[in-house]
C-alpha atoms as a PDB file:
ATOM      1  CA  MET A   1     -38.266  61.626  14.788  1.00  0.00           C
ATOM      2  CA  ASP A   2     -35.282  61.649  17.153  1.00  0.00           C
ATOM      3  CA  TYR A   3     -36.315  58.889  19.550  1.00  0.00           C
ATOM      4  CA  PHE A   4     -33.056  59.162  21.481  1.00  0.00           C
ATOM      5  CA  SER A   5     -34.086  62.636  22.640  1.00  0.00           C
ATOM      6  CA  LEU A   6     -36.887  60.976  24.627  1.00  0.00           C
ATOM      7  CA  LEU A   7     -34.396  59.087  26.790  1.00  0.00           C
ATOM      8  CA  PRO A   8     -33.124  60.716  30.002  1.00  0.00           C
ATOM      9  CA  GLU A   9     -29.600  62.079  29.575  1.00  0.00           C
ATOM     10  CA  GLY A  10     -28.412  60.069  32.563  1.00  0.00           C
ATOM     11  CA  CYS A  11     -29.606  56.869  30.915  1.00  0.00           C
ATOM     12  CA  ILE A  12     -27.742  57.646  27.688  1.00  0.00           C
ATOM     13  CA  SER A  13     -24.599  58.564  29.645  1.00  0.00           C
ATOM     14  CA  GLU A  14     -24.731  55.289  31.536  1.00  0.00           C
ATOM     15  CA  ILE A  15     -25.049  53.339  28.276  1.00  0.00           C
ATOM     16  CA  LEU A  16     -22.185  55.215  26.639  1.00  0.00           C
ATOM     17  CA  SER A  17     -19.908  54.611  29.609  1.00  0.00           C
ATOM     18  CA  PHE A  18     -19.960  50.897  28.730  1.00  0.00           C
ATOM     19  CA  THR A  19     -18.817  51.492  25.151  1.00  0.00           C
ATOM     20  CA  SER A  20     -15.418  52.697  23.942  1.00  0.00           C
ATOM     21  CA  PRO A  21     -13.944  56.210  23.874  1.00  0.00           C
ATOM     22  CA  LYS A  22     -14.276  56.199  20.087  1.00  0.00           C
ATOM     23  CA  ASP A  23     -17.967  55.256  20.145  1.00  0.00           C
ATOM     24  CA  ALA A  24     -18.729  57.768  22.879  1.00  0.00           C
ATOM     25  CA  ALA A  25     -17.024  60.616  21.054  1.00  0.00           C
ATOM     26  CA  THR A  26     -18.492  59.917  17.627  1.00  0.00           C
ATOM     27  CA  SER A  27     -21.983  59.317  19.030  1.00  0.00           C
ATOM     28  CA  SER A  28     -22.277  63.031  19.784  1.00  0.00           C
ATOM     29  CA  ALA A  29     -22.821  63.506  16.041  1.00  0.00           C
ATOM     30  CA  ILE A  30     -25.659  60.975  15.853  1.00  0.00           C
ATOM     31  CA  SER A  31     -28.429  63.106  17.320  1.00  0.00           C
ATOM     32  CA  ARG A  32     -29.099  66.030  19.613  1.00  0.00           C
ATOM     33  CA  GLY A  33     -30.170  63.562  22.273  1.00  0.00           C
ATOM     34  CA  PHE A  34     -26.698  62.032  22.356  1.00  0.00           C
ATOM     35  CA  LYS A  35     -24.533  65.139  22.185  1.00  0.00           C
ATOM     36  CA  SER A  36     -24.854  66.354  25.774  1.00  0.00           C
ATOM     37  CA  ALA A  37     -24.702  62.855  27.244  1.00  0.00           C
ATOM     38  CA  ALA A  38     -21.691  61.884  25.138  1.00  0.00           C
ATOM     39  CA  GLU A  39     -19.671  64.808  26.460  1.00  0.00           C
ATOM     40  CA  SER A  40     -20.602  64.408  30.113  1.00  0.00           C
ATOM     41  CA  ASP A  41     -18.044  63.822  32.847  1.00  0.00           C
ATOM     42  CA  VAL A  42     -19.964  60.681  33.852  1.00  0.00           C
ATOM     43  CA  VAL A  43     -18.990  59.024  30.574  1.00  0.00           C
ATOM     44  CA  TRP A  44     -15.380  60.140  30.332  1.00  0.00           C
ATOM     45  CA  GLU A  45     -14.607  59.482  33.992  1.00  0.00           C
ATOM     46  CA  LYS A  46     -15.207  55.799  33.197  1.00  0.00           C
ATOM     47  CA  PHE A  47     -12.620  55.882  30.396  1.00  0.00           C
ATOM     48  CA  LEU A  48      -9.911  57.405  32.578  1.00  0.00           C
ATOM     49  CA  PRO A  49      -7.790  54.998  34.684  1.00  0.00           C
ATOM     50  CA  SER A  50      -9.088  54.587  38.222  1.00  0.00           C
ATOM     51  CA  ASP A  51      -5.816  55.994  39.603  1.00  0.00           C
ATOM     52  CA  TYR A  52      -5.431  58.884  37.155  1.00  0.00           C
ATOM     53  CA  GLN A  53      -5.636  61.532  39.880  1.00  0.00           C
ATOM     54  CA  HIS A  54      -2.794  59.890  41.812  1.00  0.00           C
ATOM     55  CA  ILE A  55      -0.647  59.698  38.684  1.00  0.00           C
ATOM     56  CA  ILE A  56      -1.320  63.321  37.744  1.00  0.00           C
ATOM     57  CA  SER A  57      -0.427  64.417  41.281  1.00  0.00           C
ATOM     58  CA  LYS A  58       3.116  63.139  40.672  1.00  0.00           C
ATOM     59  CA  SER A  59       3.626  65.570  37.803  1.00  0.00           C
ATOM     60  CA  ASP A  60       4.916  69.131  37.932  1.00  0.00           C
ATOM     61  CA  SER A  61       2.736  69.939  34.915  1.00  0.00           C
ATOM     62  CA  LEU A  62      -0.350  72.042  35.554  1.00  0.00           C
ATOM     63  CA  LEU A  63      -3.274  70.362  33.814  1.00  0.00           C
ATOM     64  CA  VAL A  64      -6.234  72.665  33.291  1.00  0.00           C
ATOM     65  CA  SER A  65      -9.080  70.739  31.689  1.00  0.00           C
ATOM     66  CA  PRO A  66     -12.655  72.022  32.029  1.00  0.00           C
ATOM     67  CA  SER A  67     -14.077  68.560  31.406  1.00  0.00           C
ATOM     68  CA  LYS A  68     -13.106  64.925  31.791  1.00  0.00           C
ATOM     69  CA  LYS A  69     -13.315  64.515  28.013  1.00  0.00           C
ATOM     70  CA  GLU A  70     -10.770  67.280  27.465  1.00  0.00           C
ATOM     71  CA  LEU A  71      -8.554  65.774  30.161  1.00  0.00           C
ATOM     72  CA  TYR A  72      -8.772  62.401  28.413  1.00  0.00           C
ATOM     73  CA  PHE A  73      -7.612  63.749  25.069  1.00  0.00           C
ATOM     74  CA  SER A  74      -4.994  65.951  26.685  1.00  0.00           C
ATOM     75  CA  LEU A  75      -3.423  62.858  28.245  1.00  0.00           C
ATOM     76  CA  CYS A  76      -3.651  61.039  24.904  1.00  0.00           C
ATOM     77  CA  ASP A  77      -2.001  63.766  22.852  1.00  0.00           C
ATOM     78  CA  SER A  78       0.368  65.399  25.356  1.00  0.00           C
ATOM     79  CA  PRO A  79       2.288  63.011  27.654  1.00  0.00           C
ATOM     80  CA  ILE A  80       3.145  64.414  31.078  1.00  0.00           C
ATOM     81  CA  LEU A  81       6.346  63.868  33.032  1.00  0.00           C
ATOM     82  CA  ILE A  82       6.034  62.227  36.441  1.00  0.00           C
ATOM     83  CA  ASP A  83       8.396  61.126  39.206  1.00  0.00           C
ATOM     84  CA  GLY A  84      10.741  64.042  38.658  1.00  0.00           C
ATOM     85  CA  GLY A  85      11.026  63.460  34.923  1.00  0.00           C
ATOM     86  CA  LYS A  86      11.984  59.794  35.203  1.00  0.00           C
ATOM     87  CA  LEU A  87       8.804  58.636  33.448  1.00  0.00           C
ATOM     88  CA  SER A  88       6.267  60.036  31.042  1.00  0.00           C
ATOM     89  CA  PHE A  89       2.591  59.096  31.259  1.00  0.00           C
ATOM     90  CA  SER A  90      -0.081  59.117  28.582  1.00  0.00           C
ATOM     91  CA  LEU A  91      -3.207  57.240  27.534  1.00  0.00           C
ATOM     92  CA  ASP A  92      -3.853  55.019  24.555  1.00  0.00           C
ATOM     93  CA  LYS A  93      -6.468  56.963  22.602  1.00  0.00           C
ATOM     94  CA  LYS A  94      -8.514  53.957  21.487  1.00  0.00           C
ATOM     95  CA  THR A  95      -8.741  52.219  24.852  1.00  0.00           C
ATOM     96  CA  GLY A  96      -7.764  54.622  27.625  1.00  0.00           C
ATOM     97  CA  LYS A  97      -5.135  52.136  28.844  1.00  0.00           C
ATOM     98  CA  LYS A  98      -2.003  53.490  30.507  1.00  0.00           C
ATOM     99  CA  CYS A  99       1.224  54.120  28.610  1.00  0.00           C
ATOM    100  CA  PHE A 100       4.586  54.887  30.196  1.00  0.00           C
ATOM    101  CA  MET A 101       7.982  55.759  28.794  1.00  0.00           C
ATOM    102  CA  VAL A 102      11.098  55.285  30.915  1.00  0.00           C
ATOM    103  CA  ALA A 103      13.601  58.080  30.288  1.00  0.00           C
ATOM    104  CA  ALA A 104      16.994  57.151  28.848  1.00  0.00           C
ATOM    105  CA  ARG A 105      18.695  58.287  32.074  1.00  0.00           C
ATOM    106  CA  GLU A 106      16.698  55.638  33.983  1.00  0.00           C
ATOM    107  CA  LEU A 107      17.695  52.804  31.659  1.00  0.00           C
ATOM    108  CA  ALA A 108      20.539  50.455  32.491  1.00  0.00           C
ATOM    109  CA  ILE A 109      22.977  51.166  29.653  1.00  0.00           C
ATOM    110  CA  THR A 110      26.298  49.338  29.785  1.00  0.00           C
ATOM    111  CA  TRP A 111      29.113  51.926  29.816  1.00  0.00           C
ATOM    112  CA  GLY A 112      26.417  54.613  29.867  1.00  0.00           C
ATOM    113  CA  ASP A 113      28.316  56.736  32.378  1.00  0.00           C
ATOM    114  CA  THR A 114      31.595  56.551  30.471  1.00  0.00           C
ATOM    115  CA  PRO A 115      31.957  59.767  28.395  1.00  0.00           C
ATOM    116  CA  GLN A 116      34.159  58.153  25.775  1.00  0.00           C
ATOM    117  CA  TYR A 117      31.338  55.703  24.931  1.00  0.00           C
ATOM    118  CA  TRP A 118      28.069  57.556  25.571  1.00  0.00           C
ATOM    119  CA  GLU A 119      27.182  61.236  25.580  1.00  0.00           C
ATOM    120  CA  TRP A 120      24.259  62.769  27.484  1.00  0.00           C
ATOM    121  CA  LEU A 121      22.750  65.870  25.948  1.00  0.00           C
ATOM    122  CA  PRO A 122      19.437  67.704  25.475  1.00  0.00           C
ATOM    123  CA  HIS A 123      17.438  67.084  22.312  1.00  0.00           C
ATOM    124  CA  PRO A 124      14.799  69.482  20.947  1.00  0.00           C
ATOM    125  CA  ASP A 125      12.421  66.652  20.026  1.00  0.00           C
ATOM    126  CA  SER A 126      12.655  64.732  23.308  1.00  0.00           C
ATOM    127  CA  ARG A 127      10.035  64.883  26.042  1.00  0.00           C
ATOM    128  CA  PHE A 128      12.822  64.363  28.589  1.00  0.00           C
ATOM    129  CA  SER A 129      15.613  66.727  29.612  1.00  0.00           C
ATOM    130  CA  GLU A 130      18.335  64.614  28.004  1.00  0.00           C
ATOM    131  CA  VAL A 131      18.957  61.705  25.662  1.00  0.00           C
ATOM    132  CA  ALA A 132      21.771  59.174  25.396  1.00  0.00           C
ATOM    133  CA  LYS A 133      23.936  59.327  22.261  1.00  0.00           C
ATOM    134  CA  LEU A 134      26.173  56.393  21.433  1.00  0.00           C
ATOM    135  CA  ILE A 135      29.672  57.499  20.461  1.00  0.00           C
ATOM    136  CA  TRP A 136      31.262  54.063  20.141  1.00  0.00           C
ATOM    137  CA  VAL A 137      31.017  50.679  21.868  1.00  0.00           C
ATOM    138  CA  SER A 138      31.620  47.073  20.991  1.00  0.00           C
ATOM    139  CA  TRP A 139      29.193  45.804  23.660  1.00  0.00           C
ATOM    140  CA  LEU A 140      25.658  47.217  23.295  1.00  0.00           C
ATOM    141  CA  ASP A 141      23.275  46.424  26.139  1.00  0.00           C
ATOM    142  CA  ILE A 142      20.212  48.519  27.048  1.00  0.00           C
ATOM    143  CA  ARG A 143      17.664  47.481  29.674  1.00  0.00           C
ATOM    144  CA  GLY A 144      14.510  49.175  30.905  1.00  0.00           C
ATOM    145  CA  LYS A 145      12.301  48.108  33.810  1.00  0.00           C
ATOM    146  CA  ILE A 146       8.852  49.081  35.011  1.00  0.00           C
ATOM    147  CA  GLU A 147       6.587  47.772  37.762  1.00  0.00           C
ATOM    148  CA  THR A 148       3.646  45.773  36.462  1.00  0.00           C
ATOM    149  CA  ARG A 149       1.421  47.128  39.241  1.00  0.00           C
ATOM    150  CA  ILE A 150       1.276  50.586  37.650  1.00  0.00           C
ATOM    151  CA  LEU A 151       0.193  49.244  34.238  1.00  0.00           C
ATOM    152  CA  SER A 152      -3.392  48.598  33.167  1.00  0.00           C
ATOM    153  CA  LYS A 153      -4.510  45.185  34.368  1.00  0.00           C
ATOM    154  CA  LYS A 154      -5.608  42.275  32.168  1.00  0.00           C
ATOM    155  CA  ASN A 155      -3.975  43.794  29.154  1.00  0.00           C
ATOM    156  CA  LYS A 156      -1.321  42.757  26.651  1.00  0.00           C
ATOM    157  CA  TYR A 157       1.582  45.197  26.536  1.00  0.00           C
ATOM    158  CA  ALA A 158       4.485  45.738  24.199  1.00  0.00           C
ATOM    159  CA  ALA A 159       7.811  47.395  24.979  1.00  0.00           C
ATOM    160  CA  TYR A 160       9.510  49.665  22.442  1.00  0.00           C
ATOM    161  CA  LEU A 161      12.928  51.283  22.286  1.00  0.00           C
ATOM    162  CA  VAL A 162      12.349  54.869  21.131  1.00  0.00           C
ATOM    163  CA  PHE A 163      15.357  56.197  19.260  1.00  0.00           C
ATOM    164  CA  LYS A 164      16.876  58.060  16.336  1.00  0.00           C
ATOM    165  CA  LEU A 165      19.893  57.299  14.206  1.00  0.00           C
ATOM    166  CA  ALA A 166      22.653  59.785  13.494  1.00  0.00           C
ATOM    167  CA  ASN A 167      23.450  60.596   9.878  1.00  0.00           C
ATOM    168  CA  ARG A 168      26.455  58.318  10.185  1.00  0.00           C
ATOM    169  CA  PHE A 169      25.749  55.120  12.104  1.00  0.00           C
ATOM    170  CA  TYR A 170      27.104  51.604  11.920  1.00  0.00           C
ATOM    171  CA  GLY A 171      27.045  48.231  13.657  1.00  0.00           C
ATOM    172  CA  LEU A 172      23.309  48.399  14.431  1.00  0.00           C
ATOM    173  CA  GLU A 173      21.999  46.143  11.680  1.00  0.00           C
ATOM    174  CA  THR A 174      21.553  43.092  13.927  1.00  0.00           C
ATOM    175  CA  VAL A 175      20.547  43.152  17.596  1.00  0.00           C
ATOM    176  CA  ASN A 176      18.719  40.788  19.944  1.00  0.00           C
ATOM    177  CA  ALA A 177      15.703  41.714  22.031  1.00  0.00           C
ATOM    178  CA  TYR A 178      13.408  40.228  24.647  1.00  0.00           C
ATOM    179  CA  VAL A 179      10.946  41.075  27.400  1.00  0.00           C
ATOM    180  CA  ARG A 180      10.757  39.041  30.602  1.00  0.00           C
ATOM    181  CA  LEU A 181       8.918  39.122  33.910  1.00  0.00           C
ATOM    182  CA  VAL A 182      11.857  39.361  36.284  1.00  0.00           C
ATOM    183  CA  GLY A 183      10.390  37.084  38.944  1.00  0.00           C
ATOM    184  CA  CYS A 184       9.255  34.418  36.484  1.00  0.00           C
ATOM    185  CA  GLU A 185      12.162  33.969  34.086  1.00  0.00           C
ATOM    186  CA  THR A 186      15.943  34.183  34.336  1.00  0.00           C
ATOM    187  CA  LYS A 187      18.126  36.275  32.041  1.00  0.00           C
ATOM    188  CA  HIS A 188      19.624  33.125  30.557  1.00  0.00           C
ATOM    189  CA  GLU A 189      16.207  31.683  29.720  1.00  0.00           C
ATOM    190  CA  ALA A 190      15.130  34.940  28.103  1.00  0.00           C
ATOM    191  CA  GLU A 191      18.351  35.231  26.107  1.00  0.00           C
ATOM    192  CA  GLU A 192      17.741  31.776  24.640  1.00  0.00           C
ATOM    193  CA  ARG A 193      14.472  32.928  23.037  1.00  0.00           C
ATOM    194  CA  ALA A 194      15.527  36.488  22.150  1.00  0.00           C
ATOM    195  CA  SER A 195      14.271  37.729  18.800  1.00  0.00           C
ATOM    196  CA  ILE A 196      16.538  39.055  16.060  1.00  0.00           C
ATOM    197  CA  THR A 197      15.861  42.621  15.036  1.00  0.00           C
ATOM    198  CA  SER A 198      17.521  45.614  13.454  1.00  0.00           C
ATOM    199  CA  LEU A 199      17.714  49.300  14.255  1.00  0.00           C
ATOM    200  CA  SER A 200      18.181  50.061  10.584  1.00  0.00           C
ATOM    201  CA  ARG A 201      15.110  50.448   8.366  1.00  0.00           C
ATOM    202  CA  ARG A 202      16.722  48.402   5.632  1.00  0.00           C
ATOM    203  CA  GLU A 203      14.566  45.347   4.994  1.00  0.00           C
ATOM    204  CA  GLU A 204      16.240  42.061   5.872  1.00  0.00           C
ATOM    205  CA  PRO A 205      14.591  38.595   5.960  1.00  0.00           C
ATOM    206  CA  GLY A 206      13.768  37.328   9.451  1.00  0.00           C
ATOM    207  CA  LYS A 207      14.363  40.631  11.221  1.00  0.00           C
ATOM    208  CA  LYS A 208      11.923  43.076  12.759  1.00  0.00           C
ATOM    209  CA  ARG A 209      12.255  46.581  11.402  1.00  0.00           C
ATOM    210  CA  PRO A 210      11.744  49.869  13.223  1.00  0.00           C
ATOM    211  CA  LYS A 211       8.765  52.097  12.475  1.00  0.00           C
ATOM    212  CA  ARG A 212       8.582  55.859  12.318  1.00  0.00           C
ATOM    213  CA  ARG A 213       6.429  57.477  14.996  1.00  0.00           C
ATOM    214  CA  ILE A 214       4.147  60.481  14.670  1.00  0.00           C
ATOM    215  CA  ASP A 215       6.498  62.475  16.929  1.00  0.00           C
ATOM    216  CA  GLY A 216       9.392  62.017  14.487  1.00  0.00           C
ATOM    217  CA  TRP A 217      11.266  59.363  16.468  1.00  0.00           C
ATOM    218  CA  MET A 218      11.594  55.716  15.506  1.00  0.00           C
ATOM    219  CA  GLU A 219      10.679  52.690  17.580  1.00  0.00           C
ATOM    220  CA  ILE A 220      11.466  49.010  17.515  1.00  0.00           C
ATOM    221  CA  GLU A 221       9.370  46.444  19.358  1.00  0.00           C
ATOM    222  CA  VAL A 222      11.483  44.713  21.997  1.00  0.00           C
ATOM    223  CA  GLY A 223       8.823  42.201  23.025  1.00  0.00           C
ATOM    224  CA  THR A 224       5.365  41.653  24.505  1.00  0.00           C
ATOM    225  CA  PHE A 225       3.875  40.379  27.750  1.00  0.00           C
ATOM    226  CA  PHE A 226       0.483  40.023  29.412  1.00  0.00           C
ATOM    227  CA  ASN A 227      -0.151  41.982  32.590  1.00  0.00           C
ATOM    228  CA  HIS A 228      -2.684  40.004  34.609  1.00  0.00           C
ATOM    229  CA  ILE A 229      -3.407  41.830  37.863  1.00  0.00           C
ATOM    230  CA  GLY A 230      -0.132  43.670  38.322  1.00  0.00           C
ATOM    231  CA  GLU A 231       1.382  41.260  40.844  1.00  0.00           C
ATOM    232  CA  ASP A 232       4.281  39.980  38.745  1.00  0.00           C
ATOM    233  CA  GLY A 233       6.804  42.515  40.027  1.00  0.00           C
ATOM    234  CA  ASP A 234       9.101  44.171  37.501  1.00  0.00           C
ATOM    235  CA  VAL A 235       9.056  43.579  33.780  1.00  0.00           C
ATOM    236  CA  GLU A 236      12.333  44.075  31.934  1.00  0.00           C
ATOM    237  CA  ALA A 237      12.805  44.960  28.262  1.00  0.00           C
ATOM    238  CA  ARG A 238      16.304  44.391  26.917  1.00  0.00           C
ATOM    239  CA  LEU A 239      17.977  45.153  23.599  1.00  0.00           C
ATOM    240  CA  MET A 240      21.549  43.967  23.092  1.00  0.00           C
ATOM    241  CA  GLU A 241      24.335  43.015  20.733  1.00  0.00           C
ATOM    242  CA  ILE A 242      26.992  41.279  22.797  1.00  0.00           C
ATOM    243  CA  ARG A 243      28.000  38.373  20.562  1.00  0.00           C
ATOM    244  CA  HIS A 244      29.755  40.100  17.688  1.00  0.00           C
ATOM    245  CA  LEU A 245      32.061  42.665  19.220  1.00  0.00           C
ATOM    246  CA  GLY A 246      32.427  44.956  16.245  1.00  0.00           C
ATOM    247  CA  GLY A 247      32.116  48.713  16.664  1.00  0.00           C
ATOM    248  CA  LYS A 248      28.696  50.331  17.018  1.00  0.00           C
ATOM    249  CA  SER A 249      27.902  54.035  16.775  1.00  0.00           C
ATOM    250  CA  GLY A 250      25.202  56.593  15.975  1.00  0.00           C
ATOM    251  CA  LEU A 251      22.295  55.511  18.201  1.00  0.00           C
ATOM    252  CA  VAL A 252      20.320  58.235  20.024  1.00  0.00           C
ATOM    253  CA  VAL A 253      18.032  56.883  22.774  1.00  0.00           C
ATOM    254  CA  GLN A 254      15.052  58.784  24.166  1.00  0.00           C
ATOM    255  CA  GLY A 255      13.623  55.986  26.292  1.00  0.00           C
ATOM    256  CA  MET A 256      11.809  52.668  26.568  1.00  0.00           C
ATOM    257  CA  GLU A 257       8.036  52.819  26.140  1.00  0.00           C
ATOM    258  CA  PHE A 258       5.527  50.344  27.575  1.00  0.00           C
ATOM    259  CA  ARG A 259       2.075  50.605  26.017  1.00  0.00           C
ATOM    260  CA  PRO A 260      -0.868  48.352  25.069  1.00  0.00           C
ATOM    261  CA  GLU A 261      -0.069  46.222  22.061  1.00  0.00           C
ATOM    262  CA  GLU A 262      -1.724  47.419  18.886  1.00  0.00           C
ATOM    263  CA  GLU A 263      -3.976  44.967  17.074  1.00  0.00           C
ATOM    264  CA  GLU A 264      -3.218  44.867  13.378  1.00  0.00           C
ATOM    265  CA  ASP A 265      -6.446  44.861  11.427  1.00  0.00           C
ATOM    266  CA  GLU A 266      -6.150  46.389   7.978  1.00  0.00           C
ATOM    267  CA  GLU A 267      -9.894  46.553   7.320  1.00  0.00           C
ATOM    268  CA  GLU A 268     -10.521  48.240  10.648  1.00  0.00           C
ATOM    269  CA  GLU A 269      -7.708  50.712  10.042  1.00  0.00           C
ATOM    270  CA  GLU A 270      -9.091  51.636   6.613  1.00  0.00           C
ATOM    271  CA  GLU A 271     -12.585  52.176   8.004  1.00  0.00           C
ATOM    272  CA  GLU A 272     -11.235  54.303  10.824  1.00  0.00           C
ATOM    273  CA  GLU A 273      -9.208  56.400   8.406  1.00  0.00           C
ATOM    274  CA  ASP A 274     -12.279  57.034   6.242  1.00  0.00           C
ATOM    275  CA  ASP A 275     -14.766  57.801   9.007  1.00  0.00           C
ATOM    276  CA  ASP A 276     -12.925  59.266  11.938  1.00  0.00           C
ATOM    277  CA  VAL A 277      -9.471  60.417  10.888  1.00  0.00           C
ATOM    278  CA  ALA A 278     -10.133  63.991  11.992  1.00  0.00           C
ATOM    279  CA  PHE A 279     -11.410  62.851  15.373  1.00  0.00           C
ATOM    280  CA  TRP A 280      -8.488  60.535  16.126  1.00  0.00           C
ATOM    281  CA  ARG A 281      -5.949  63.160  15.152  1.00  0.00           C
ATOM    282  CA  HIS A 282      -7.502  66.052  17.008  1.00  0.00           C
ATOM    283  CA  GLY A 283      -9.700  64.526  19.706  1.00  0.00           C
ATOM    284  CA  ARG A 284     -12.943  65.988  18.396  1.00  0.00           C
ATOM    285  CA  VAL A 285     -15.614  65.198  15.840  1.00  0.00           C
ATOM    286  CA  VAL A 286     -15.367  67.097  12.582  1.00  0.00           C
ATOM    287  CA  GLY A 287     -18.380  66.685  10.340  1.00  0.00           C
ATOM    288  CA  GLN A 288     -21.600  64.764  10.798  1.00  0.00           C
ATOM    289  CA  ARG A 289     -21.654  61.002  11.144  1.00  0.00           C
ATOM    290  CA  THR A 290     -24.944  59.329  10.321  1.00  0.00           C
ATOM    291  CA  THR A 291     -24.218  55.761  11.421  1.00  0.00           C
ATOM    292  CA  ASN A 292     -25.407  54.760  14.867  1.00  0.00           C
ATOM    293  CA  PRO A 293     -22.707  52.556  16.507  1.00  0.00           C
ATOM    294  CA  PHE A 294     -25.383  50.756  18.554  1.00  0.00           C
ATOM    295  CA  PHE A 295     -27.866  50.198  15.698  1.00  0.00           C
ATOM    296  CA  PRO A 296     -25.788  50.326  12.474  1.00  0.00           C
ATOM    297  CA  SER A 297     -28.760  49.980  10.131  1.00  0.00           C
ATOM    298  CA  SER A 298     -30.803  52.802  11.653  1.00  0.00           C
ATOM    299  CA  ASN A 299     -31.068  56.331  10.382  1.00  0.00           C
ATOM    300  CA  PRO A 300     -31.135  58.731  13.350  1.00  0.00           C
ATOM    301  CA  GLY A 301     -32.385  61.538  11.196  1.00  0.00           C
ATOM    302  CA  ALA A 302     -35.516  59.674  10.129  1.00  0.00           C
END
């Protein structure tokens, strides 16, 4: 007997709104009693940021989503441009937390406006109208800022440089990176603790390596920070190589992304891949799931 069908839909919706987007979406396959409640606007409104309407209003994109669930997954899978194309906005699919990417044109790039050093051009794979391509410099310094007040509160964030490498690149094997809250730490203090990283995927001891993204770009983590209640002013992410003044070339920059830090849990990742890979890739449940996320040992079909 499907006991869940005896519960009022509003009661089920209220319960689901206190779970996670993943649990709410997959619960629609548990029983008929859950399906309607799990897809209701009441549930998915809770997973959207409280200021999502204000953020969407700053975009020129026309979002047509019949339901809050479809809007949620649209914002997860298809970032929108806001503030005249200076930023892109999306949601973290697992948590619904806010993600922003600062366009390359809005970054502080040393010598960025000097044509003999940097070139600005459109790129077919970029979400922005133009990217920055490094022709040649000896002094590499890229900084991106964002206001903490627009980020999700009480959340740990990471900043990533999103880039590609030209077929012929050089001088990018060793760079320094850090993230700092501008009002809490000086540049000098941050430089003293900067991490050593590389924009090349070649494995080197003691250096962070870039990862390939689903969208075809690469990213390197610049640093992390905790956003308490959004009252820390600006946060700055900086990537630089200003100590060894050899030539550097072949870097293509799309932007600097600020998004919730991913928790690395291999067992959890394997389980997710087995159970819900179709859902997390496409934003919908494909196939029947028989495990109840609230009562794992129960059999809803009994």
